[in-house]
Tab-separated table of C-alpha atoms in Angstrom:
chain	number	residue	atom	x	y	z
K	1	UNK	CA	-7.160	-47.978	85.028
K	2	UNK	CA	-3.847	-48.054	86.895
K	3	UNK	CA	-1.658	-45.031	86.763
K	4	UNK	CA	0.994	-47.292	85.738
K	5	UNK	CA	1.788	-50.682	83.466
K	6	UNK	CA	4.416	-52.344	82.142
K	7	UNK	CA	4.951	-54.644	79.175
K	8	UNK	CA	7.032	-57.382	78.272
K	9	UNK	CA	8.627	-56.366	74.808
K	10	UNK	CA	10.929	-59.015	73.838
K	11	UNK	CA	13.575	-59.539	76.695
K	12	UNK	CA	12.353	-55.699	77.864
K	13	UNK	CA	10.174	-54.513	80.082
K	14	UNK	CA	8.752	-51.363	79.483
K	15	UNK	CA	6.685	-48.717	81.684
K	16	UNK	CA	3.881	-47.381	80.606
K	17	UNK	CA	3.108	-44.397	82.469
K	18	UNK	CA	-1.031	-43.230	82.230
K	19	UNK	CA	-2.064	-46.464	80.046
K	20	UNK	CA	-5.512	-45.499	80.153
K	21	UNK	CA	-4.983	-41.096	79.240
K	22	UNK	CA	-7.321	-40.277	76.133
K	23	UNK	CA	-4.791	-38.947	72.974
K	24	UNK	CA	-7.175	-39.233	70.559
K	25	UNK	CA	-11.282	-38.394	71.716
K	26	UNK	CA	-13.015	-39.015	68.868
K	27	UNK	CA	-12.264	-42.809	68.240
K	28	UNK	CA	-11.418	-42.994	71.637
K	29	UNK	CA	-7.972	-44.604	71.650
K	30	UNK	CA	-5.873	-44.350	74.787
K	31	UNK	CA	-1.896	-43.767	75.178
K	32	UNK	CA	-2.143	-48.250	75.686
K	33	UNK	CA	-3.543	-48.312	72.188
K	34	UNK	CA	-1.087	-46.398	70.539
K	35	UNK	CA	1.768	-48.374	71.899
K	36	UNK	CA	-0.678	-51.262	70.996
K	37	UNK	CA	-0.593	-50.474	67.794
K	38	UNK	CA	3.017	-49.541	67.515
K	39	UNK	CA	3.969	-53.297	68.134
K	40	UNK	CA	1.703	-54.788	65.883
K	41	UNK	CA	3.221	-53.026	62.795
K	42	UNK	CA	6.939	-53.063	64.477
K	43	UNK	CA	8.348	-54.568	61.372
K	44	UNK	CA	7.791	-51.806	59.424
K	45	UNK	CA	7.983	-48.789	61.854
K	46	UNK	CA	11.786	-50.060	62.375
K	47	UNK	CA	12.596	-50.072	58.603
K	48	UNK	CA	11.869	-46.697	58.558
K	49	UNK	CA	13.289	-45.144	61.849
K	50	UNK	CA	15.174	-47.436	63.410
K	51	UNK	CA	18.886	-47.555	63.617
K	52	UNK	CA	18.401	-43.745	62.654
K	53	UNK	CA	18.932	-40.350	65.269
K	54	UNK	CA	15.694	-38.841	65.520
K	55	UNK	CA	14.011	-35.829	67.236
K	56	UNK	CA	11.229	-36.270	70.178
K	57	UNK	CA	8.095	-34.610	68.974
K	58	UNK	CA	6.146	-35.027	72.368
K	59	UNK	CA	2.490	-34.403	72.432
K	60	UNK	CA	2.182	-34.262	76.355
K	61	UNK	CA	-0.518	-32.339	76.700
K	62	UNK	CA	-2.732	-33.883	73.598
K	63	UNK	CA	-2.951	-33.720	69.981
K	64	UNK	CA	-5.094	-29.881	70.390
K	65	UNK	CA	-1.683	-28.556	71.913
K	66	UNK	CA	1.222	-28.033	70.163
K	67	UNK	CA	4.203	-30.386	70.897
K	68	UNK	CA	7.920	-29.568	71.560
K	69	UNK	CA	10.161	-31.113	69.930
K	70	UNK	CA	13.311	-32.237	72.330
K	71	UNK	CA	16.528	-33.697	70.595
K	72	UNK	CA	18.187	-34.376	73.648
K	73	UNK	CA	18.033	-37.870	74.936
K	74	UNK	CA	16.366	-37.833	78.386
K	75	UNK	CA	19.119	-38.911	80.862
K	76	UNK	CA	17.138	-42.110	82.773
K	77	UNK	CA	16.439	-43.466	79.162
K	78	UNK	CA	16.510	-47.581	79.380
K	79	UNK	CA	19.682	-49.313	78.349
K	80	UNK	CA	17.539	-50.443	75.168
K	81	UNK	CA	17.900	-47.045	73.887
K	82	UNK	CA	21.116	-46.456	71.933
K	83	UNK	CA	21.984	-42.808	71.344
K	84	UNK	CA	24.089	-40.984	68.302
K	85	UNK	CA	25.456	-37.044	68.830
K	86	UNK	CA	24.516	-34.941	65.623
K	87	UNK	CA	26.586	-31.616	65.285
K	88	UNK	CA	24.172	-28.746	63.597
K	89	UNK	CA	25.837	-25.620	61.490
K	90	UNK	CA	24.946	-23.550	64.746
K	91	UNK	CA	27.727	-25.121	66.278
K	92	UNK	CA	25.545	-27.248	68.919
K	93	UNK	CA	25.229	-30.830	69.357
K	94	UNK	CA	22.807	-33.335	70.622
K	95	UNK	CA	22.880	-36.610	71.542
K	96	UNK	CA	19.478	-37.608	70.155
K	97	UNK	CA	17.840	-41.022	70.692
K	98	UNK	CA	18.318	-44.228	68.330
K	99	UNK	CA	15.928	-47.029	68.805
K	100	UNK	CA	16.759	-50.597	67.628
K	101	UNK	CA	13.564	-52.914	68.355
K	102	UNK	CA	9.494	-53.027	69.289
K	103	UNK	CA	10.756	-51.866	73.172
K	104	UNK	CA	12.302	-48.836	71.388
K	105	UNK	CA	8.889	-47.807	70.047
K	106	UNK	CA	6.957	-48.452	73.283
K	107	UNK	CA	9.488	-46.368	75.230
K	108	UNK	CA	9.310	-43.249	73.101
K	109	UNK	CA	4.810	-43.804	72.369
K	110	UNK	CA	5.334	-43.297	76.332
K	111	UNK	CA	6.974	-39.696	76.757
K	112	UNK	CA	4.364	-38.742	74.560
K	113	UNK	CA	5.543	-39.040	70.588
K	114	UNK	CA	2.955	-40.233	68.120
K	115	UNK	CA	4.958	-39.676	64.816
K	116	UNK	CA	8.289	-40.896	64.402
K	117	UNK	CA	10.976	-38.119	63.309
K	118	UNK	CA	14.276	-39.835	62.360
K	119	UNK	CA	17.023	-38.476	60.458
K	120	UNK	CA	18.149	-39.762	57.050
K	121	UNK	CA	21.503	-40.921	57.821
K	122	UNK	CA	22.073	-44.192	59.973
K	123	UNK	CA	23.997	-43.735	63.514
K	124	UNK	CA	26.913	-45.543	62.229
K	125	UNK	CA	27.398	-42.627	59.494
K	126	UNK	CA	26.054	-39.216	60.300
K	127	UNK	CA	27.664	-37.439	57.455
K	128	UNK	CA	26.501	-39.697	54.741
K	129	UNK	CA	23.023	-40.208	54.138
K	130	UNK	CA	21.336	-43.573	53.129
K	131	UNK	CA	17.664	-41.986	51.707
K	132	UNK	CA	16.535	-39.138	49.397
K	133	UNK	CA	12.915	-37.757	50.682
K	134	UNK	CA	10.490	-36.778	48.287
K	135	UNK	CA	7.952	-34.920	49.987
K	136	UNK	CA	4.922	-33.695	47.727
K	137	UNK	CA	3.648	-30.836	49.716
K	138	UNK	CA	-0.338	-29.805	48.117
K	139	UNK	CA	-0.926	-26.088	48.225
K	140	UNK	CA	-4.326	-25.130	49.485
K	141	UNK	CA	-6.957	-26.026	46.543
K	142	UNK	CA	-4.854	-28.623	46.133
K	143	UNK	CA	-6.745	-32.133	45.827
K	144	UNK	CA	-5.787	-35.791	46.201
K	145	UNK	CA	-5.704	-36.702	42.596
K	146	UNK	CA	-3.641	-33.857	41.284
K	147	UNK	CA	-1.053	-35.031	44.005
K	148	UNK	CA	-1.080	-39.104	42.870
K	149	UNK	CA	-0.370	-37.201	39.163
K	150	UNK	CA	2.488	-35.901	40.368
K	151	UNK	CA	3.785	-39.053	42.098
K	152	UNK	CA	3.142	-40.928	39.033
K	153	UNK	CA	5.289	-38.004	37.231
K	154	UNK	CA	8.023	-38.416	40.080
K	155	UNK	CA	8.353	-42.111	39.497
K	156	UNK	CA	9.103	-41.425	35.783
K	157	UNK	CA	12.043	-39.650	36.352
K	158	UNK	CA	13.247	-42.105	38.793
K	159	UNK	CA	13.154	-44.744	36.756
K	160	UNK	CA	14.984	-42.865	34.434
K	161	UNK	CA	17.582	-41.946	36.629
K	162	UNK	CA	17.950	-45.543	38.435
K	163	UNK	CA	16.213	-44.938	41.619
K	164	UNK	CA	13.175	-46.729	43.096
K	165	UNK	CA	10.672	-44.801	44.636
K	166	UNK	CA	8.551	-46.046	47.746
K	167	UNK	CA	5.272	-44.292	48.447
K	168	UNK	CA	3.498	-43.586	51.526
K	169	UNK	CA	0.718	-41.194	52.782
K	170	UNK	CA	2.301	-38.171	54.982
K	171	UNK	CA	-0.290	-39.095	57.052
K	172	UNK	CA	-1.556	-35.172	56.451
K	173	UNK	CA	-2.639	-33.809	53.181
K	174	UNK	CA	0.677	-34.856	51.108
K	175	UNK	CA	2.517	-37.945	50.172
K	176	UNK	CA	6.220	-39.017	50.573
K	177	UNK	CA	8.585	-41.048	47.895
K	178	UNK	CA	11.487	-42.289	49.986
K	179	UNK	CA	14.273	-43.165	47.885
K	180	UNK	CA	17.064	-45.662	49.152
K	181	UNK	CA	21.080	-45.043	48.281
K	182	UNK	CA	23.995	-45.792	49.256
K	183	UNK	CA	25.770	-43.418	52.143
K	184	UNK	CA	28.196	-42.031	49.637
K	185	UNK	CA	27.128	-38.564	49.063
K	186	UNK	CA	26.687	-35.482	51.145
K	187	UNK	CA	24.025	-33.816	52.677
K	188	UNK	CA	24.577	-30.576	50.003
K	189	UNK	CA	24.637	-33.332	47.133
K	190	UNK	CA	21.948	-35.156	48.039
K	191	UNK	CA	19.893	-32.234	48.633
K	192	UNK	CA	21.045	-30.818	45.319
K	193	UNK	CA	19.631	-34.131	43.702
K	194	UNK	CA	16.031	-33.672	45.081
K	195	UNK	CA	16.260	-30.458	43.997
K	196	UNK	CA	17.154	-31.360	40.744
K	197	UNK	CA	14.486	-34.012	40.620
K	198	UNK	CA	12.049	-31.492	41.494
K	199	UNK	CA	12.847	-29.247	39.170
K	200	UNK	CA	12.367	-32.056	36.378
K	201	UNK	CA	9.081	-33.049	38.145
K	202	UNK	CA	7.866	-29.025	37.493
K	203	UNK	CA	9.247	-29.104	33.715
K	204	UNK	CA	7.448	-32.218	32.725
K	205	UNK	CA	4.065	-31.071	34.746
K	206	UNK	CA	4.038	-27.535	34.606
K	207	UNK	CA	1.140	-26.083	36.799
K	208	UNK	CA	0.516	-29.308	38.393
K	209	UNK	CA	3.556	-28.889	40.096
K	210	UNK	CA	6.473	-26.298	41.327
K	211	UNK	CA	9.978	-26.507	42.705
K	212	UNK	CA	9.639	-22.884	43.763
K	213	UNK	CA	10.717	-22.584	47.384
K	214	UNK	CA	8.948	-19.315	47.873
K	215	UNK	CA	5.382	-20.252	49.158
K	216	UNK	CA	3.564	-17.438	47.745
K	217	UNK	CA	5.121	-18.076	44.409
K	218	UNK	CA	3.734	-21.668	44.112
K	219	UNK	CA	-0.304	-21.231	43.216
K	220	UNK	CA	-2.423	-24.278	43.351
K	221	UNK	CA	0.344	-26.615	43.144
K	222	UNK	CA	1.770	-29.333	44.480
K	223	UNK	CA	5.563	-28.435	45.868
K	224	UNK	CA	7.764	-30.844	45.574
K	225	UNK	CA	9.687	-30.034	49.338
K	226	UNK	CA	13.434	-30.787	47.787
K	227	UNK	CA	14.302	-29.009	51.558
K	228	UNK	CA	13.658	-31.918	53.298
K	229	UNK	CA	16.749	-33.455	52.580
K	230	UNK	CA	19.104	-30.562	54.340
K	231	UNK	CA	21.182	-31.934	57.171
K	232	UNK	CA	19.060	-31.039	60.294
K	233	UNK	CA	15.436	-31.851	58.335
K	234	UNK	CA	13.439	-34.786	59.850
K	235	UNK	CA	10.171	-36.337	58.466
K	236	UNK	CA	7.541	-38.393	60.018
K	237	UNK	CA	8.688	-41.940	58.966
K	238	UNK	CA	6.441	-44.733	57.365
K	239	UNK	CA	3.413	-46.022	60.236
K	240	UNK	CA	4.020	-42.872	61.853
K	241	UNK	CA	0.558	-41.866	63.553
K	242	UNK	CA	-0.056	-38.460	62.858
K	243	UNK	CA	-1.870	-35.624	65.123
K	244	UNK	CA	-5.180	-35.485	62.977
K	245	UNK	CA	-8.925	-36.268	65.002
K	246	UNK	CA	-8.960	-39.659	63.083
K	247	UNK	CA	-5.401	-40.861	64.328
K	248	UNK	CA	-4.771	-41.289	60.637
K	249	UNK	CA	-1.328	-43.040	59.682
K	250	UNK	CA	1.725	-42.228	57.311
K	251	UNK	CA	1.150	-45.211	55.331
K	252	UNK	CA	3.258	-47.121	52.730
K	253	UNK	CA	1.712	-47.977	49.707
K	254	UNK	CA	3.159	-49.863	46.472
K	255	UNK	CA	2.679	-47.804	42.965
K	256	UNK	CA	-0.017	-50.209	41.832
K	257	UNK	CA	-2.257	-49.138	45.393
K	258	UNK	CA	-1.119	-45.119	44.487
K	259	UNK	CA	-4.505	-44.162	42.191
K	260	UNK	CA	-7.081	-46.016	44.441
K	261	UNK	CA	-5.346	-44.848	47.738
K	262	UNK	CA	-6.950	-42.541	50.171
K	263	UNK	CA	-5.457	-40.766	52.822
K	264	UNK	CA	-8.437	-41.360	55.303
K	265	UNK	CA	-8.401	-45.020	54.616
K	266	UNK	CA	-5.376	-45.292	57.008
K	267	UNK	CA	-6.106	-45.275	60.271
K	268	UNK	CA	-4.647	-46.861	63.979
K	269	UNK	CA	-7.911	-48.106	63.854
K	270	UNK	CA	-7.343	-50.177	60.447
K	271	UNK	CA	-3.566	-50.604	59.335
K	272	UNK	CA	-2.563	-52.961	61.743
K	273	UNK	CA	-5.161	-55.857	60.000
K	274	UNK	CA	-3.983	-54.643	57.068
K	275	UNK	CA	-0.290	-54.848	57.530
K	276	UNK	CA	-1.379	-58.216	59.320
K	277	UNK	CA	-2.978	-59.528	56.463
K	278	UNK	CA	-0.636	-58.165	53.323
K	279	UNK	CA	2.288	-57.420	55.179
K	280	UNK	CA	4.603	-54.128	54.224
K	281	UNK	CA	4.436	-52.601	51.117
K	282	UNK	CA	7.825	-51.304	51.548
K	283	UNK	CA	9.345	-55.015	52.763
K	284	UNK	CA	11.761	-54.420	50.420
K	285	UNK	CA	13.290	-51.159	50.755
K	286	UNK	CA	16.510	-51.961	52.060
K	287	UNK	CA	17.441	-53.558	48.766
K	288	UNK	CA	16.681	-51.585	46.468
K	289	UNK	CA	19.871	-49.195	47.175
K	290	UNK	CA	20.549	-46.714	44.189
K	291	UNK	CA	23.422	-44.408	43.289
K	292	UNK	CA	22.646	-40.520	42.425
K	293	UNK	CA	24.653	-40.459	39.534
K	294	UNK	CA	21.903	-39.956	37.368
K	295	UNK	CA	20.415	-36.965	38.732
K	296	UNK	CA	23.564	-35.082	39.982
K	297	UNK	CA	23.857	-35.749	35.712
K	298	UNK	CA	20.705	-34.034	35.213
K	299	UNK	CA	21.806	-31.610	37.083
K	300	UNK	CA	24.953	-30.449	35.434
K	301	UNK	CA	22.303	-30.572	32.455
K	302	UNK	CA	19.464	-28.068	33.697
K	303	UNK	CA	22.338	-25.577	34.983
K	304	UNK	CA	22.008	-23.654	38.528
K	305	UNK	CA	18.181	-23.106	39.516
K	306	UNK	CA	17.262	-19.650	39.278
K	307	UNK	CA	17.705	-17.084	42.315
K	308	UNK	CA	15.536	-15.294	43.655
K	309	UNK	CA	15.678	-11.213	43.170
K	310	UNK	CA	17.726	-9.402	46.507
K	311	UNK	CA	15.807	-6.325	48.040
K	312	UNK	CA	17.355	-2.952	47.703
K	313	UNK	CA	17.478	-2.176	50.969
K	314	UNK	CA	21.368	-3.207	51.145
K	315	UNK	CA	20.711	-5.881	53.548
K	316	UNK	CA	21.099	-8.532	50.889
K	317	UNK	CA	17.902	-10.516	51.585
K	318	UNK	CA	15.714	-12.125	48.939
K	319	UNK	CA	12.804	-9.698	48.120
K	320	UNK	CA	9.367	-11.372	47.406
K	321	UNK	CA	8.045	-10.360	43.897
K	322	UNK	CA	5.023	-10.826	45.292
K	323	UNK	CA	2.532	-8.304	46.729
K	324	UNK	CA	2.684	-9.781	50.134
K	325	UNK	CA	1.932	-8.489	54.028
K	326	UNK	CA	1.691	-10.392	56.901
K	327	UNK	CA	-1.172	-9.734	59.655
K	328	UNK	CA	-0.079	-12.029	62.630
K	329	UNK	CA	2.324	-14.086	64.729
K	330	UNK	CA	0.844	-16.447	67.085
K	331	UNK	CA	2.152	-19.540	69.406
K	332	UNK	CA	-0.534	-21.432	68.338
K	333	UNK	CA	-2.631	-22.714	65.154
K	334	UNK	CA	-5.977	-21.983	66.460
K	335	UNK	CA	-4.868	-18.758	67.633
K	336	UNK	CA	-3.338	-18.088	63.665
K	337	UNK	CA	-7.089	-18.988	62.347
K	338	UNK	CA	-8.518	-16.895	64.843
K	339	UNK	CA	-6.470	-13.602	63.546
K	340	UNK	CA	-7.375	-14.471	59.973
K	341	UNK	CA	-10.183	-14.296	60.509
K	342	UNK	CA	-10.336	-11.106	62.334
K	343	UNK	CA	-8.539	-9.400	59.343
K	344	UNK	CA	-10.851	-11.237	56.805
K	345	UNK	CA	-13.719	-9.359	58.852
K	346	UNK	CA	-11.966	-6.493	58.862
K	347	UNK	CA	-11.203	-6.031	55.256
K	348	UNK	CA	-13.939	-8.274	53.417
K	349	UNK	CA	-13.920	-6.622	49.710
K	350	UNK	CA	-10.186	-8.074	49.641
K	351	UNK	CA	-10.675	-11.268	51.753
K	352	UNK	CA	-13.738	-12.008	49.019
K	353	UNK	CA	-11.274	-11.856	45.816
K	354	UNK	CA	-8.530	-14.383	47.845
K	355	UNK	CA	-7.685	-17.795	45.875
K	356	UNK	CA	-7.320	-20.721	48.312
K	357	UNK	CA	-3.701	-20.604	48.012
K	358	UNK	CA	-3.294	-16.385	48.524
K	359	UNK	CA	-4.035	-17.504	52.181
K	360	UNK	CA	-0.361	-18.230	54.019
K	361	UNK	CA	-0.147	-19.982	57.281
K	362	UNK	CA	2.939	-21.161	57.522
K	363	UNK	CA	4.344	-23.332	60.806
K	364	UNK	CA	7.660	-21.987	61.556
K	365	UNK	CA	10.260	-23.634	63.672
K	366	UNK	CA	10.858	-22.191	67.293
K	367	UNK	CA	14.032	-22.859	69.751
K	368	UNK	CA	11.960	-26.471	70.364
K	369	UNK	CA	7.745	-25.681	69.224
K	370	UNK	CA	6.459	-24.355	66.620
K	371	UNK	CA	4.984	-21.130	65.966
K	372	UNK	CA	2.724	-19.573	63.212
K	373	UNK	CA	3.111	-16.406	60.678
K	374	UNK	CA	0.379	-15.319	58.937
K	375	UNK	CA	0.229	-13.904	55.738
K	376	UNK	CA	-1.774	-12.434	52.698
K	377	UNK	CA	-0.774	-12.635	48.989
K	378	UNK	CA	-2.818	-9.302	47.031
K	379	UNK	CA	-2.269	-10.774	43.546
K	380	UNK	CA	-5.789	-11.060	43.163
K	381	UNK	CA	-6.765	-7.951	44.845
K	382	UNK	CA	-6.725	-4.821	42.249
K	383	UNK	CA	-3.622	-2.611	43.415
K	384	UNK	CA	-5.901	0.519	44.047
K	385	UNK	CA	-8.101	-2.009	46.707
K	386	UNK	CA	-4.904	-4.007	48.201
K	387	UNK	CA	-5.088	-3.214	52.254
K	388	UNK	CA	-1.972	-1.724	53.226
K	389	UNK	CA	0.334	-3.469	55.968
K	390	UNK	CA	-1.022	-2.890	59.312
K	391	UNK	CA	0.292	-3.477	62.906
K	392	UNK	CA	0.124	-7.514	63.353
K	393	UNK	CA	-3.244	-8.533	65.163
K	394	UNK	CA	-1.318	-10.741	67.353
K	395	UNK	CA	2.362	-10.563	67.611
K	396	UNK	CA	4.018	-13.645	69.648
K	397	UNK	CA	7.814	-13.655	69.851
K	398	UNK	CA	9.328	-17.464	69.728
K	399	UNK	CA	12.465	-15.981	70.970
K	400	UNK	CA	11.335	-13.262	73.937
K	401	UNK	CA	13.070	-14.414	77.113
K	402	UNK	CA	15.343	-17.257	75.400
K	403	UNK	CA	19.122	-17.057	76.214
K	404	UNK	CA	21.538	-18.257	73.679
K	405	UNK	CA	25.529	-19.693	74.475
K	406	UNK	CA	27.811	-16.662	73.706
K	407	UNK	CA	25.370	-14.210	73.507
């Protein structure tokens, strides 16, 4: 196939650079299809991310490498592309991109973005956001019906509060409720209502679900990620193909769909007939605006959440209650698996008493990738058998060789 294409999108023509380079092997669809596909479920891609800021996650070298996520507009971007500058409590901007139409989605399937990552503010108002995120995160152990419980537990306190929930797939292991309201609160009060919801959510389903931010706190529960509403926080927005072998999709879903769901069902290969043939479960959104009155209520009502305990050490940082050490730091996923596996050999009497979710591999954010931290919670081990903390098997520093302004 030629090295290059372009595509009439509208009145735009876009460049497709590599039409026919393989993204995902196994059902064998090219960087052509994705953009394909893109435009065939525009309608509802744009409700959720456009007219919003959002962050490049570019997959340039495939979905088996990690991406880097850019928030800088690229200079030669098309006049098609509008653009909105976001100031961050660092003290650094960006003007990050804001796409408007189908062309918008083309352009940025072409530099290499699969998901969508916008912001939850609108470019016309960047200090007043216009959606609460729900994001119910499984712990591992965690399967699909105890998480559609916990929706169906989420939507009851919405609907006493007000609020209409929209469902979709994460497109991963979770599910997001996207709430619509009106751009009147701040990012700390908005976050302070998920918060508050979640902490309802973990009241009325105790076990089933936790608000507890500390991972190794949260056993085989489903975490109801209130974080996702802070001011920098993005999430992959509704049709949002994910990085999974199957090219599975973030897919919306209406309540009555939530039970019978499956993740898996959702595919590049399959929503577009689908969204073709019943159109978008989420059509009506943008209507269905709510206030937060009712849970910033709720909240005065449940009191502050409780803090966690500070170490002793006089440097004023939260201290884990939990009998935790960490074994590696690695740039990459496979290379965090690969070191877990090394300690599991090396300490087997411990690695054999483990619960699914004593295992923590958690993707931290780097200056623009990700990278991983591994690490092992000994509840289950008996104290007298707990390893002890040992030098890291890998140790990767994010930061080594990174200059920052001022410093």
């Amino acid at each position: 196939m030629a090295d290059e294409t372009f595509i009439d999108v509208g009145d735009h023509e876009v460049r497709i650079s590599h039409p026919g380079k393989i993204v995902f092997p196994s059902p064998g669809l090219t960087k052509l299809d994705l953009v394909e596909y893109y435009l065939a479920v525009a309608d509802g891609a744009l409700r959720g991310a456009g007219g919003r800021p959002m962050v490049l996650k570019r997959f340039v070298k495939g979905i088996d490498a990690e991406p880097f996520f850019q928030k800088r507009v690229p200079e030669n971007r098309p006049d098609f592309i509008d653009t909105a500058t976001l100031h961050y409590a660092s003290g650094r901007s960006a003007e990050e991109a804001v796409i408007r139409d189908a062309a918008g989605l083309a352009w940025v399937v072409n530099l290499g973005c699969l998901d969508l990552n916008p912001h939850a503010v609108r470019a016309e108002d960047l200090d007043h956001p216009d959606e609460l995120r729900i994001d119910l995160d499984p712990m591992p152990g965690v399967e699909w019906g105890q998480i559609v419980d916990v929706a169906l537990v989420v939507q009851d306190v919405l609907d006493e509060v007000g609020l209409v929930g929209w469902p979709k797939t994460s497109g991963s292991r979770g599910m997001h409720i996207l709430v619509r309201i009106a751009p009147e609160w701040e990012f700390r009060q908005v976050r302070l209502a998920a918060e508050t919801l979640a902490r309802e959510v973990e009241r009325r389903a105790p076990g089933l679900a936790t608000a507890r931010w500390w991972k190794e706190e949260r056993g085989e529960s489903v975490f109801v990620d209130f974080n996702q509403n802070a001011k920098d926080r993005t999430v992959a927005s509704a049709y949002s193909v994910r990085p999974r072998p199957d090219a599975r999709v973030s897919a919306p879903l209406s309540w009555s769909d939530v039970r019978t769901a499956r993740p898996e069902a959702f595919t590049v290969r399959t929503v577009p007939a689908r969204f073709a043939e019943h159109g978008d479960p989420h059509a009506g959104i943008d209507e269905a605006v709510g206030t937060l009155d009712g849970l910033l209520r709720l909240a005065e009502e449940l009191g502050p959440a409780e803090k966690p305990p500070r170490g002793t050490s006089g440097s004023g940082r939260r201290e884990s209650t939990m009998p935790l050490i960490e074994i590696a730091r690695t740039k990459t996923k496979p290379e965090a698996e690969a070191a877990l596996e090394e300690w599991k050999a090396q300490h087997p009497d411990a690695a054999g008493l483990l619960h699914p979710a004593d295992v923590l591999v958690d993707g931290m954010r780097g200056s623009s990738s990700l990278w991983y931290r591994v690490r092992i919670n000994l509840q289950h081990v008996p104290e007298a058998s707990r390893p002890p903390q040992e030098d890291f098997i890998a140790d990767y520093d994010p930061w080594a060789g990174k200059t920052w302004p001022g410093r």
